[in-house]
XYZ file of C-alpha atoms in Angstrom:
715
model
C 73.470 45.211 6.122
C 73.881 45.674 9.884
C 76.861 47.584 11.312
C 77.908 48.691 14.754
C 79.528 51.997 15.547
C 81.210 53.283 18.764
C 80.116 56.842 19.412
C 81.940 59.514 21.343
C 80.580 62.856 22.415
C 76.991 61.900 23.670
C 76.119 63.618 26.935
C 72.421 62.893 27.502
C 69.218 61.325 26.288
C 68.647 64.191 23.849
C 72.055 63.447 22.241
C 71.263 59.772 21.536
C 67.756 60.583 20.511
C 69.026 63.243 18.058
C 71.660 61.012 16.529
C 69.149 58.226 16.205
C 66.768 60.561 14.483
C 69.433 61.933 12.142
C 70.586 58.329 11.182
C 67.045 57.041 10.649
C 66.260 59.904 8.235
C 69.062 58.920 5.784
C 68.115 57.314 2.540
C 68.846 53.628 2.672
C 68.746 53.291 6.456
C 65.888 51.118 7.654
C 66.626 51.231 11.316
C 69.072 52.884 13.740
C 69.357 52.310 17.482
C 71.647 54.537 19.485
C 72.413 53.451 23.120
C 73.572 56.172 25.526
C 74.649 53.608 28.153
C 77.054 51.686 25.924
C 77.851 54.702 23.641
C 77.161 52.552 20.617
C 74.937 52.773 17.480
C 73.510 49.944 15.501
C 72.486 50.767 11.937
C 70.581 48.478 9.563
C 70.964 49.820 5.995
C 71.041 49.116 2.242
C 74.728 49.254 1.148
C 73.532 49.917 -2.386
C 72.074 53.280 -1.269
C 74.344 54.418 1.574
C 77.830 53.266 2.467
C 79.561 52.788 5.845
C 81.678 55.848 5.210
C 78.497 57.888 4.474
C 77.124 56.803 7.896
C 80.376 57.818 9.644
C 80.159 61.213 7.896
C 76.557 61.631 9.054
C 77.643 60.908 12.641
C 80.488 63.492 12.333
C 78.170 66.166 10.906
C 75.833 65.582 13.859
C 78.724 66.580 16.093
C 79.878 63.194 17.277
C 82.845 60.947 16.641
C 82.101 57.506 15.208
C 84.268 54.279 15.039
C 83.115 51.347 12.855
C 83.270 47.964 14.639
C 83.430 44.877 12.536
C 83.298 42.871 15.748
C 83.133 44.151 19.265
C 86.623 45.454 20.200
C 86.528 45.303 24.028
C 89.994 46.686 24.368
C 89.183 49.709 22.162
C 85.965 50.373 24.054
C 87.746 50.103 27.385
C 90.487 52.436 26.184
C 87.900 55.019 25.054
C 86.021 54.711 28.346
C 89.257 55.186 30.316
C 90.193 58.126 28.099
C 86.826 59.785 28.798
C 87.085 59.166 32.514
C 90.610 60.588 32.548
C 89.516 63.661 30.625
C 86.585 64.259 32.890
C 88.734 63.825 35.958
C 91.284 66.420 34.718
C 88.600 68.981 33.911
C 86.884 68.373 37.142
C 90.051 68.856 39.227
C 90.987 72.051 37.401
C 87.439 73.423 37.878
C 87.338 72.458 41.495
C 90.711 74.265 42.199
C 89.306 77.535 40.895
C 85.649 77.081 41.998
C 86.405 76.433 45.727
C 87.824 79.945 46.315
C 84.766 81.512 44.735
C 82.494 79.209 46.817
C 84.337 80.084 50.007
C 84.042 83.860 49.520
C 80.450 83.977 50.806
C 81.378 81.976 53.928
C 84.289 84.263 54.735
C 81.986 87.235 54.106
C 79.422 85.912 56.553
C 82.209 85.449 59.159
C 83.393 89.004 58.631
C 86.696 87.919 57.144
C 88.077 89.656 54.084
C 90.058 87.587 51.581
C 91.995 89.129 48.623
C 90.163 87.012 46.069
C 86.803 88.408 47.146
C 87.740 91.304 44.780
C 85.590 91.153 41.595
C 88.571 90.980 39.368
C 89.878 87.842 41.127
C 86.416 86.310 40.946
C 86.305 87.141 37.267
C 89.662 85.524 36.626
C 88.765 82.288 38.562
C 85.352 82.039 36.892
C 86.867 82.605 33.412
C 89.343 79.714 33.992
C 86.534 77.443 34.964
C 84.498 78.450 31.946
C 87.476 77.726 29.662
C 88.846 74.498 31.187
C 85.677 73.072 32.659
C 83.054 74.363 30.402
C 84.684 73.819 26.945
C 83.079 70.420 26.524
C 79.572 71.790 27.170
C 80.138 74.616 24.718
C 81.425 72.198 22.091
C 78.353 69.871 22.590
C 76.003 72.836 22.556
C 77.341 74.209 19.314
C 77.072 70.795 17.661
C 73.504 70.417 18.904
C 72.456 73.844 17.709
C 74.023 73.262 14.314
C 71.781 70.268 13.806
C 68.766 72.378 15.023
C 68.302 70.367 18.186
C 68.810 70.915 21.871
C 70.631 68.730 24.446
C 71.886 68.821 27.951
C 74.934 70.836 26.877
C 72.731 73.634 25.586
C 71.070 73.927 29.050
C 74.287 73.867 31.023
C 75.972 76.276 28.619
C 73.079 78.678 28.628
C 72.676 78.624 32.391
C 76.348 79.109 33.271
C 77.004 81.644 30.558
C 74.038 83.697 31.662
C 75.354 83.816 35.194
C 78.891 84.542 33.982
C 77.959 87.342 31.552
C 75.469 88.878 33.994
C 78.205 89.020 36.674
C 80.571 90.748 34.169
C 77.875 93.245 33.425
C 77.245 93.982 37.134
C 80.984 94.171 37.729
C 81.293 96.803 34.981
C 78.597 99.054 36.598
C 79.907 98.409 40.128
C 76.816 96.384 41.123
C 77.726 94.149 44.153
C 75.497 91.259 42.961
C 78.017 88.857 41.340
C 77.230 85.262 40.436
C 80.658 84.055 39.292
C 80.559 81.391 41.994
C 77.267 80.037 40.578
C 78.574 79.575 37.030
C 81.861 77.976 38.295
C 80.205 75.730 40.861
C 77.521 74.543 38.505
C 80.192 73.501 35.919
C 82.221 71.820 38.596
C 79.234 69.925 39.987
C 77.989 68.846 36.548
C 81.567 67.625 35.784
C 81.517 65.671 39.050
C 78.245 64.096 38.118
C 79.483 63.151 34.611
C 82.615 61.696 36.124
C 80.658 59.571 38.557
C 78.252 58.626 35.823
C 81.125 57.571 33.465
C 82.607 55.377 36.204
C 79.203 53.762 36.944
C 78.519 53.204 33.284
C 81.969 51.605 32.991
C 80.802 49.048 35.623
C 77.758 48.100 33.454
C 80.237 46.916 30.753
C 82.205 44.722 33.117
C 80.147 41.626 32.450
C 80.760 41.775 28.657
C 84.408 42.525 29.365
C 84.580 39.379 31.483
C 83.039 37.309 28.771
C 85.539 38.650 26.222
C 88.412 37.889 28.574
C 87.469 34.177 28.496
C 88.953 33.906 24.994
C 92.215 31.957 24.651
C 95.178 33.547 22.951
C 97.249 30.404 22.181
C 96.391 26.696 21.616
C 98.303 23.457 21.363
C 97.397 21.436 18.261
C 98.594 18.111 16.778
C 99.730 18.601 13.175
C 101.664 15.966 11.240
C 101.980 13.974 14.457
C 103.714 16.838 16.333
C 102.590 19.181 19.052
C 102.550 22.856 17.944
C 101.597 25.954 19.845
C 99.802 28.398 17.511
C 97.844 31.622 17.790
C 94.066 31.162 18.246
C 93.667 33.058 14.942
C 95.479 30.268 13.140
C 93.164 27.522 14.452
C 91.092 25.741 11.808
C 88.056 23.441 11.720
C 89.196 19.769 12.017
C 92.362 20.673 13.846
C 93.226 18.253 16.705
C 93.641 20.204 20.020
C 95.491 18.851 23.064
C 94.152 20.004 26.361
C 96.189 19.627 29.515
C 94.986 19.729 33.113
C 93.655 23.186 34.201
C 93.764 24.651 30.694
C 90.978 26.661 29.165
C 89.561 25.131 25.954
C 90.370 27.137 22.814
C 87.225 26.433 20.811
C 84.169 24.245 20.371
C 84.651 20.601 19.398
C 84.137 16.944 20.019
C 86.364 14.720 22.232
C 88.238 12.047 20.181
C 90.624 10.764 22.834
C 90.544 10.653 26.627
C 87.994 11.739 29.303
C 87.512 15.022 30.983
C 85.692 16.880 33.937
C 84.966 20.312 32.623
C 83.892 23.402 34.461
C 81.298 25.047 32.189
C 79.979 27.487 34.780
C 81.143 30.574 32.878
C 79.087 29.537 29.810
C 76.060 27.596 31.053
C 75.840 28.647 34.635
C 76.115 25.020 35.796
C 78.127 25.072 38.960
C 79.208 21.423 39.056
C 81.886 20.109 36.580
C 80.500 18.035 33.712
C 82.106 14.635 32.882
C 82.836 14.143 29.202
C 84.116 11.219 27.178
C 84.817 10.372 23.520
C 82.019 11.597 21.278
C 80.874 14.330 23.717
C 80.751 17.964 22.637
C 82.946 20.492 24.429
C 82.605 24.262 24.618
C 85.416 26.733 23.983
C 86.546 28.970 26.974
C 85.387 26.346 29.543
C 88.093 24.998 31.968
C 89.452 21.492 31.929
C 89.851 19.488 35.153
C 92.706 17.165 36.149
C 92.881 15.033 32.990
C 94.430 15.348 29.522
C 92.355 14.794 26.352
C 92.113 15.658 22.671
C 89.242 17.103 20.704
C 88.571 17.886 17.091
C 87.604 21.455 16.379
C 84.091 22.006 15.011
C 83.766 25.794 15.287
C 86.171 28.713 15.211
C 86.122 32.504 15.399
C 82.720 34.169 15.345
C 80.893 30.775 15.111
C 81.875 29.551 18.579
C 79.458 29.396 21.488
C 81.294 32.190 23.389
C 81.289 34.437 20.306
C 77.562 33.824 19.915
C 76.908 34.596 23.562
C 78.848 37.889 23.346
C 77.018 38.774 20.123
C 73.658 38.072 21.635
C 74.423 40.029 24.842
C 75.693 42.807 22.607
C 72.555 42.721 20.474
C 70.359 42.942 23.586
C 72.338 45.867 25.005
C 72.137 47.704 21.700
C 68.387 47.267 21.352
C 65.670 49.252 22.870
C 62.691 48.209 25.082
C 59.377 49.724 24.118
C 59.404 51.664 27.389
C 62.585 53.430 26.259
C 60.838 54.908 23.230
C 58.529 56.935 25.500
C 61.653 58.366 27.254
C 63.189 59.263 23.881
C 60.026 61.116 22.718
C 59.977 62.997 25.963
C 63.729 63.878 25.676
C 63.117 65.295 22.193
C 60.631 67.860 23.417
C 61.850 68.239 26.958
C 64.872 70.600 26.401
C 62.974 73.108 24.219
C 60.172 73.168 26.764
C 62.590 73.783 29.608
C 64.200 76.647 27.692
C 60.747 78.240 27.211
C 60.015 77.839 30.920
C 63.330 79.379 31.815
C 62.721 82.294 29.619
C 59.315 82.936 31.032
C 60.679 82.646 34.568
C 63.272 85.293 33.698
C 60.673 87.534 32.019
C 58.147 87.326 34.859
C 60.644 88.007 37.653
C 62.305 90.798 35.731
C 58.930 92.519 35.176
C 57.386 91.988 38.563
C 60.453 91.864 40.856
C 64.009 92.338 39.534
C 66.476 91.030 36.968
C 68.795 89.489 39.586
C 66.078 87.119 40.864
C 64.957 86.419 37.311
C 68.253 85.323 35.989
C 69.154 83.227 39.081
C 65.838 81.357 39.051
C 65.995 80.834 35.311
C 69.432 79.372 35.612
C 68.182 77.067 38.265
C 65.480 75.870 35.858
C 67.916 75.258 33.072
C 70.324 73.318 35.261
C 67.884 71.106 37.248
C 66.136 70.041 33.995
C 69.105 68.432 32.208
C 67.733 65.066 30.956
C 70.846 62.871 31.557
C 69.160 60.423 33.842
C 66.206 60.048 31.455
C 68.567 58.669 28.781
C 70.292 56.221 31.141
C 67.203 54.858 32.904
C 66.491 52.044 30.541
C 69.704 51.051 28.634
C 71.737 50.653 31.750
C 69.247 48.281 33.307
C 68.904 46.237 30.082
C 72.674 45.907 29.705
C 73.213 44.794 33.381
C 70.225 42.410 33.250
C 71.165 40.739 29.962
C 74.811 40.308 31.059
C 73.654 38.881 34.371
C 71.434 36.481 32.445
C 74.314 35.425 30.208
C 76.403 34.638 33.325
C 73.586 32.232 34.346
C 73.528 30.537 30.893
C 70.563 32.501 29.546
C 70.752 34.481 26.354
C 68.090 37.170 25.890
C 68.037 38.474 22.380
C 66.761 42.107 22.947
C 65.325 44.771 25.247
C 61.949 44.141 23.631
C 62.167 40.442 24.636
C 63.221 41.376 28.220
C 60.198 43.688 28.579
C 57.823 41.156 27.078
C 59.145 38.308 29.239
C 58.476 40.505 32.359
C 54.769 40.566 31.438
C 54.412 36.767 30.744
C 51.441 35.362 32.722
C 51.230 31.955 30.959
C 53.774 29.477 29.748
C 53.455 26.462 27.417
C 56.031 23.642 27.734
C 56.822 20.950 25.256
C 57.186 17.670 26.975
C 59.882 15.451 25.457
C 63.371 16.916 25.774
C 62.075 19.927 27.664
C 60.311 18.757 30.776
C 61.850 15.263 30.313
C 65.341 14.117 29.623
C 64.556 13.452 26.008
C 66.386 10.112 26.187
C 63.692 7.509 25.625
C 64.263 3.983 26.732
C 62.299 0.849 25.705
C 60.980 -0.479 29.095
C 58.784 -3.269 27.826
C 58.631 -5.411 24.640
C 55.667 -7.697 24.042
C 55.546 -10.167 21.121
C 51.977 -11.320 20.213
C 52.946 -13.121 17.085
C 54.181 -16.634 16.220
C 57.538 -15.192 15.179
C 60.481 -15.236 17.576
C 61.464 -12.156 19.544
C 64.687 -11.835 17.642
C 62.877 -11.948 14.294
C 60.385 -9.283 15.423
C 63.184 -7.077 16.711
C 65.084 -7.556 13.472
C 62.170 -6.099 11.503
C 61.686 -3.311 14.042
C 65.444 -2.472 14.048
C 65.741 -2.490 10.331
C 62.732 -0.086 9.973
C 63.447 2.290 12.888
C 67.210 2.583 12.419
C 66.769 4.796 9.412
C 64.717 7.358 11.369
C 66.260 10.028 13.607
C 63.249 10.268 15.940
C 63.858 9.684 19.661
C 61.416 6.803 19.718
C 63.209 5.153 16.782
C 66.493 5.483 18.613
C 65.054 3.861 21.733
C 63.852 0.805 19.757
C 67.088 0.660 17.746
C 69.217 0.903 20.900
C 67.285 -1.815 22.580
C 67.855 -4.034 19.531
C 71.545 -3.280 19.428
C 71.868 -4.199 23.055
C 70.304 -7.562 22.250
C 72.870 -7.992 19.402
C 70.134 -8.086 16.750
C 71.300 -8.189 13.219
C 70.495 -5.192 11.136
C 69.158 -5.523 7.577
C 68.891 -2.716 5.058
C 65.184 -2.110 4.254
C 64.175 -2.207 0.557
C 61.887 0.811 1.055
C 61.647 3.363 3.912
C 59.195 6.174 4.694
C 59.080 8.417 7.793
C 55.398 9.394 8.259
C 55.458 12.889 9.767
C 54.595 12.818 13.498
C 53.110 9.342 13.224
C 55.814 6.647 12.697
C 57.708 4.760 10.074
C 56.841 2.495 7.180
C 59.429 0.144 5.522
C 59.606 -2.970 3.269
C 61.821 -5.900 4.147
C 61.786 -9.431 2.841
C 58.781 -8.467 0.703
C 56.815 -7.620 3.868
C 55.315 -4.253 4.799
C 56.517 -3.023 8.196
C 54.600 -0.346 10.018
C 55.524 1.069 13.504
C 53.134 3.738 14.847
C 50.723 4.615 17.541
C 47.135 3.499 17.962
C 45.711 6.626 16.258
C 47.456 5.948 13.015
C 46.548 2.259 13.216
C 42.859 3.362 13.612
C 43.314 5.505 10.543
C 44.589 2.589 8.553
C 41.908 0.232 9.950
C 44.517 -2.160 11.408
C 43.273 -4.171 14.376
C 45.362 -4.295 17.654
C 44.924 -5.495 21.215
C 43.148 -2.483 22.763
C 43.073 -4.021 26.255
C 46.836 -4.578 26.162
C 47.321 -1.083 24.750
C 45.261 0.495 27.546
C 47.215 -1.440 30.201
C 50.577 -0.221 28.844
C 49.239 3.414 28.510
C 47.867 3.406 32.046
C 51.448 2.683 33.255
C 52.391 6.070 31.793
C 54.294 4.765 28.750
C 54.291 5.769 25.092
C 53.249 2.679 23.165
C 54.295 1.868 19.590
C 52.614 -0.996 17.724
C 54.323 -2.879 14.970
C 52.385 -4.482 12.135
C 53.679 -6.839 9.487
C 51.506 -6.925 6.383
C 48.761 -4.978 8.238
C 48.630 -7.353 11.182
C 49.672 -6.229 14.695
C 52.560 -8.423 15.949
C 54.167 -6.587 18.869
C 54.056 -3.663 21.322
C 56.866 -1.445 22.508
C 56.446 0.504 25.753
C 58.726 3.490 25.792
C 59.317 5.951 28.655
C 61.184 9.167 29.232
C 62.347 10.199 32.669
C 61.569 13.726 34.009
C 64.320 16.221 34.338
C 65.523 16.326 37.963
C 64.714 20.031 38.389
C 61.467 20.259 36.388
C 59.164 19.946 39.313
C 61.052 22.628 41.322
C 61.124 24.990 38.268
C 57.406 24.550 37.597
C 56.650 25.342 41.265
C 58.793 28.538 41.126
C 57.000 29.668 37.974
C 53.587 29.008 39.433
C 54.579 30.972 42.577
C 55.086 34.015 40.298
C 51.387 33.793 39.398
C 52.014 32.273 36.023
C 49.697 29.710 34.507
C 51.401 26.522 33.099
C 50.434 24.423 30.123
C 52.063 21.349 28.534
C 51.678 20.723 24.807
C 52.739 17.292 23.554
C 52.220 14.937 20.703
C 52.209 12.092 23.157
C 48.980 10.269 24.173
C 46.649 11.753 26.842
C 47.494 9.120 29.432
C 51.236 9.810 29.377
C 50.602 13.613 29.246
C 48.272 13.462 32.233
C 50.810 11.343 34.189
C 53.617 13.927 33.538
C 51.359 16.907 34.218
C 50.237 15.545 37.584
C 53.765 14.699 38.690
C 55.042 18.231 37.848
C 51.919 20.122 38.997
C 51.224 21.629 35.599
C 47.879 23.403 35.477
C 46.686 22.221 32.019
C 47.858 19.925 29.213
C 46.983 19.303 25.602
C 47.969 15.896 24.218
C 48.207 14.054 20.844
C 49.080 17.306 19.025
C 50.686 17.575 15.596
C 52.942 20.618 14.980
C 49.968 22.456 13.355
C 47.828 21.530 16.409
C 50.428 23.070 18.737
C 50.352 26.238 16.782
C 46.599 26.407 17.035
C 46.843 25.730 20.807
C 49.305 28.623 21.162
C 46.980 30.937 19.233
C 44.062 29.899 21.386
C 45.860 30.267 24.725
C 47.260 33.738 23.659
C 43.698 35.081 23.700
C 43.281 34.462 27.425
C 46.543 35.957 28.739
C 48.607 39.153 28.549
C 51.837 37.567 27.245
C 52.457 33.869 26.473
C 55.792 32.178 26.508
C 56.572 28.794 24.848
C 59.470 26.504 25.856
C 60.613 23.856 23.363
C 63.569 22.056 21.852
C 62.635 20.433 18.532
C 62.025 21.279 14.865
C 58.337 20.754 15.378
C 58.410 23.431 18.118
C 59.810 26.197 15.857
C 56.438 27.392 14.567
C 55.080 27.552 18.139
C 58.198 29.325 19.436
C 57.854 31.912 16.679
C 54.130 32.379 17.249
C 54.340 32.892 21.055
C 55.055 36.379 22.623
C 58.303 34.967 23.986
C 59.938 31.729 22.752
C 62.456 29.787 24.946
C 64.716 27.085 23.501
C 66.797 24.672 25.592
C 70.426 23.748 24.830
C 69.588 20.306 23.590
C 67.284 21.852 20.981
C 67.921 22.040 17.238
C 69.388 24.941 15.416
C 65.910 25.699 13.989
C 64.420 25.918 17.476
C 67.325 28.078 18.668
C 66.911 30.442 15.713
C 63.091 30.705 16.233
C 63.359 31.470 19.947
C 63.768 34.837 21.751
C 65.568 33.383 24.809
C 68.097 30.504 24.616
C 68.985 28.418 27.649
C 72.539 27.146 27.352
C 71.960 24.272 29.744
C 69.204 21.737 29.658
C 67.608 22.914 32.812
C 64.202 24.645 32.608
C 65.224 26.240 35.898
C 66.602 28.833 33.420
C 62.981 29.821 32.559
C 62.208 30.708 36.149
C 65.588 32.572 36.369
C 64.917 34.507 33.182
C 61.450 35.512 34.400
C 62.973 36.687 37.732
C 65.678 38.788 35.977
C 63.182 40.218 33.432
C 60.751 41.278 36.186
C 63.634 42.665 38.337
C 64.895 44.645 35.362
C 61.533 46.143 34.467
C 61.037 47.046 38.157
C 64.495 48.813 38.111
C 63.590 50.600 34.841
C 60.345 51.899 36.262
C 62.184 53.101 39.368
C 64.755 54.761 37.191
C 62.163 56.513 35.076
C 60.333 57.616 38.217
C 63.462 59.180 39.724
C 64.440 60.759 36.370
C 60.981 62.386 36.039
C 60.800 63.084 39.782
C 63.923 65.183 39.830
C 62.731 67.301 36.844
C 58.998 67.535 37.686
C 59.591 68.405 41.329
C 62.726 70.356 40.788
C 61.564 72.682 38.089
C 58.740 74.326 40.234
C 61.135 74.686 43.118
C 63.651 76.404 40.746
C 60.916 78.663 39.337
C 59.855 79.739 42.919
C 63.434 80.523 43.876
C 63.578 77.685 46.405
C 66.489 75.976 44.598
C 69.732 77.866 44.004
C 71.757 77.183 40.832
C 74.365 75.288 42.910
C 71.784 73.037 44.531
C 70.218 72.491 41.084
C 73.557 71.354 39.759
C 74.027 69.010 42.690
C 70.631 67.478 42.275
C 71.013 67.072 38.486
C 74.366 65.333 38.882
C 73.070 63.125 41.657
C 70.038 62.075 39.538
C 72.254 60.430 36.839
C 74.405 58.666 39.409
C 71.314 57.504 41.175
C 69.856 55.901 38.050
C 73.097 54.094 37.064
C 73.765 52.883 40.550
C 70.185 51.604 40.834
C 70.689 49.577 37.541
C 73.885 48.074 38.984
C 71.761 46.379 41.699
C 70.821 43.850 39.075
C 74.367 42.492 39.232
C 73.466 40.828 42.557
C 70.092 39.381 41.469
């Protein structure tokens, strides 16, 4: 069982790591991922051991509020995000109102101006209000954290500000002039400002998913009992007839049954130009109709539609973790206790060798500068923005692990037919070498091939239909895996296959003619009647218009390219040379492709495979990163890690660019997150960083990380 939960109350990497740890330890839970950026948890569990309510109870005991999500409720998430931003804004404004007078006291003092609120009692009153109205959320989070025997950002902020506040009360009681009320108040105010800016920036990382969700249609016009009816999208059923008028957004996936259309599919496939559709063509829900009116029959509804699958895959990717994030999580788990120990030693050393005032101020600076907020945001924000940006380009990346692996790819294997080529084979030459008429030969070929679903069979059958050849039902039929077909008609054995299978069977054929046709770059099928070769079919497949450009881009990234095909060596060489592919392997059966993948993997860091057919599924699964193109089968799509929603392999180059850009951003984020802490802590220990400056730097670090991730929106 796999469920998603929306989480409220997480403030830093330690929070998400703690909740993930707590959930993972529960009996029956096999895996838990908690994402700080999206405030969501994904839990895979055995419902016979632990229930959904039990999981919600665990989340509550850990100090957080959880909401179960059967499907992603964008409105609910947006509502909670807005509520959090509003709450932070309110607390920040209240804190700012009372912190500013405290902050201004020292400037007035330096100018020799006395203000009434410089009095210790006024400072105490203002600081107390900030502690109550601004600091309540940190105390609440700290108490929950300590109850579960862990430490998070709230513990550090609470300890630091409370120490300054209580020490100031003590000094006030003994008439000591050293008061630090302004430090506690300003730190809380600055941290709230940072959290507010962080919340707003995180909100922007969810915009792409929100936009995808907004593509859904609320109402649809259907034809029922011969009448037009407007119904809710929730009432739409499979096999309903939908009427689409000019400019309308399609309600669901289906197939056109009447009329023609020019449909803008950019929001789904990334294809900028409208796509012309006619009767029999598939249409995608949430795309936009052009100037015509047409009808289509619904084939998918609800969570099975293309848009729902896109949102689900983007959601899965955003909820997953890249391996690099696990390092950050491990560090966050031990970081806060280590910082608390450093802060205590700082206080102890300064108190012994100098004075308590210096000790407490420097230790507060250590506690505040070390808050690990940015560490927890470094990876998930970048993954979320990158996968959403990819989805807008018609590329579905299944997880953070895939994104990271794809960034390391240094070799790619391409299937040929349907991937580098259009996959629409056409019979370009038919040669009859028998005494039978052309029509009689085509009748036998058509009757045998028409029962096969292979692209080559379709090319021969289509040619025969165009010639108005009469079809006859074969008495027997056998599809020979990856080799051809065998049938029986008019008590004659009909075999259509390539020269390799004919060699296996010991059937003679015209090798000179075969070589001539192969040298022209065609795939050649020989037909034999009763074990005697009688005709030759030359079949060709045109290259995709953007294949050459895409291969050039991929090679420019320093990636080695391979082509794996079941076609003959001559055809393979011809295609490889035209596209500039580095190496090719030809005449491969599915098991041979798998062996080639395993062999090539030994010589590279990460290997990707791009394919579209059933026979590519094992290779896609075996490669480090599997790509499937839109024209591929459901099996290939299921086996792949990255799905291209259009038939352009330009999407491979785009996915590689985005993956590399995302990993670069993640590394930059982790650098800055560590930089602030590693550099800031020594400065704080040495007294070169005041608590207020520490609060500013800590707040800025989180905003810096999220803003840096948002740069991916423009890649």
